[in-house]
Amino acid sequence: MSNVLAHSLLTDFDVDLFKSGKHYKLYEKLGSHICERAGVKGTYFAVWAPSAQQVSVVGNFNHWQDGEHKLNVRWDSSGIWEGFIPGIGHGELYKYKIHATHNGVVTEKADPYARRAEHPPQTASVVYKTNHTWKDKKWMDKRHKHNGLDAPISVYELHLGSWRRKQEEGNRSLSYSELATALVDYVKKLNFTHVEFMPIMEYPYDPSWGYQVTGYFAPTSRFGYPEELMTLIDALHASDIGVILDWVPSHFPEDPHGLGNFDGTACYEHPDRKKGYHQDWKSLIFNYERNEVRSFLISNAMFWLEQYHVDGLRVDAVASMLYLDYSREDGEWEPNDQGGRENLAVISLLKELNEALYGAFPDIQIIAEESTSFPMVSRPVFSGGLGFGMKWMMGWMHDTLNYFTRDAIYRNHHHNEISFSMTYGFTENFMLPLSHDEVVYGKGSILGRMPGDEWQRFANLRLLYTYMYTHPGAKLLFMGSEFGQGTEWNFQDQLDWYVLDYEIHSNMQKAFAAINGLYTSTPTLYEKQFDPAGFEWIAHDDSKNAVLSYIRKGNDPKTVIVCVFNMTPVPREDYRIGVPFFGRFREIFNSDALEFSGTGAYKNVDLTVINEGWNGKTHSTSITVPPLSGVIFELKAD
């Protein structure tokens, strides 16, 4: 009698959808599922291995012996092997032992659909059924208000392993459960609306930061159990904080237990190395032309949105997916059927992905990390776009950091760097990122880039954030940057929290919380953040003084926010600016405030709008702009 009993969760319709690339919930069918068969408790296993001649489940239960528990192949050309093993339940370790049809290759693989994996460096999958009762109905019912393009979106990007650590306990990372208290309180205090977790899907290699995934459906066991991650998400939602996950459909590692060479052939990866191998990252590229792989990827994105209640995905390295010649020399790539460099299969996949995800969850956001000028990334599929909700504004990031790195004495010669973003600022729904990539590999911290003495460096940083958080678009900041960490990010240790013992750093944190709070509580700064009607220049051309000024507008036509930035250490007193109408004009934020470690010496009180045109506006007023500072005003019509 066979140790594996015939059983299936798959219908003919499931198989047809899978083979046509249209099955978006494969996690309900493939992988390991605890169930009963004819009154007997056990686990059903199903795995796609189309070029296998034998597939066995191996684990502690059979002393990892090949051939003891052989799965049955379906006779519908799906390439799926399946079967029910009695007596196996929650917590059992297992892998698939796969014999290839050709060349005698035998692989031992983790389950691509496993819900839990062993703690690295161990690599087995775990039979797992989550047991969590969600408590976030209140959030889920209203999250469309928090995730809308007309809502404030300020994202705190973090790496869970190195945000905080228990140094007294061997410098270990915090667990999901511990983060549910410490992280939630901190994010709320700093006025962020969302968190973004760098990849938390199971990964074998710590220095990859999670971007080399082997367990696409398993939250990493480094920080605890799946239910504990769910508890963390519940806690964030209870405090009205959205959760975005980094998602990596661009490549995967060649680790022996991973997706590569899964059944002795290129199963998940493209067989042509010109399309299937990342030279930069020494990793494999998914075969986007294969329907079963498309089903895998869309199902995986759907899984995190459905099963973990996440509020959005940030799709990593989209540019590397879109272009066949990405990081390749002539002769290392081949044009598409139309003679171009675009990966047509990826374009169709991304459109299908976004339509499927937004169709199922209209109140989420899918954000592209895309660094090229590929058109209409964040425009709807029906109008010819890729269908993302937002796109990272990499040009703004590079230009802005280049500008702020310059000594103030030279900035008037590079004024266009700081104003150029608005020439294309509404071609996409942009998110302004100062991400983890900007604080590693010798780039230094954001504070470390700022020129001048200590006072000037912190003044520059406050100025940068004031500019960033009043510039149109959503915002993202990497952990540690909010309090002016001086060193580069080190994934093996916690942030430099000790610097908050120094007043200049604690005041920097206070300044950041204030400007973030101004953005998230001021509708005029976010209601039209992706609409050109929400922005108007006052003066983009005052390079002589290195002063930049603009107006932000929301739905209320009688209220505008006026933003003025002095990029030099020379105060600009009696500086006249044009405004669009007469009204009450008051300062609502000044990055030079004494409580932020500014000078506190330059205040704007008793301001008067006069009926004298300036900067092409009908009215004007005279203000003081402190050195290396941003000053924000509110103008309300009488």
PDB file of C-alpha atoms in Angstrom, residues 32-34 89-92 94 114-117 126-131 225-228 308:
ATOM      1  CA  SER A  32       1.076  21.896   1.882  1.00  0.00           C
ATOM      2  CA  HIS A  33      -2.438  21.972   3.343  1.00  0.00           C
ATOM      3  CA  ILE A  34      -3.553  20.303   6.551  1.00  0.00           C
ATOM      4  CA  GLY A  89       0.399  17.835  10.702  1.00  0.00           C
ATOM      5  CA  HIS A  90       1.254  21.320  11.842  1.00  0.00           C
ATOM      6  CA  GLY A  91       4.974  21.969  12.376  1.00  0.00           C
ATOM      7  CA  GLU A  92       6.324  19.072  10.307  1.00  0.00           C
ATOM      8  CA  TYR A  94       9.697  18.761   4.751  1.00  0.00           C
ATOM      9  CA  ALA A 114       5.257  27.005   1.986  1.00  0.00           C
ATOM     10  CA  ARG A 115       3.667  29.313   4.568  1.00  0.00           C
ATOM     11  CA  ARG A 116       6.623  28.966   6.915  1.00  0.00           C
ATOM     12  CA  ALA A 117      10.303  28.081   6.606  1.00  0.00           C
ATOM     13  CA  VAL A 126       7.255  23.751   7.551  1.00  0.00           C
ATOM     14  CA  VAL A 127       3.701  22.418   7.317  1.00  0.00           C
ATOM     15  CA  TYR A 128       1.876  25.368   8.788  1.00  0.00           C
ATOM     16  CA  LYS A 129      -1.659  26.594   9.333  1.00  0.00           C
ATOM     17  CA  THR A 130      -1.924  30.098  10.740  1.00  0.00           C
ATOM     18  CA  ASN A 131      -4.220  30.759  13.647  1.00  0.00           C
ATOM     19  CA  TYR A 225       5.920  33.149  13.662  1.00  0.00           C
ATOM     20  CA  PRO A 226       3.443  34.209  10.961  1.00  0.00           C
ATOM     21  CA  GLU A 227       0.830  35.019  13.613  1.00  0.00           C
ATOM     22  CA  GLU A 228       3.283  37.405  15.259  1.00  0.00           C
ATOM     23  CA  TYR A 308      -1.669  39.509   5.747  1.00  0.00           C
TER      24      TYR A 308
END
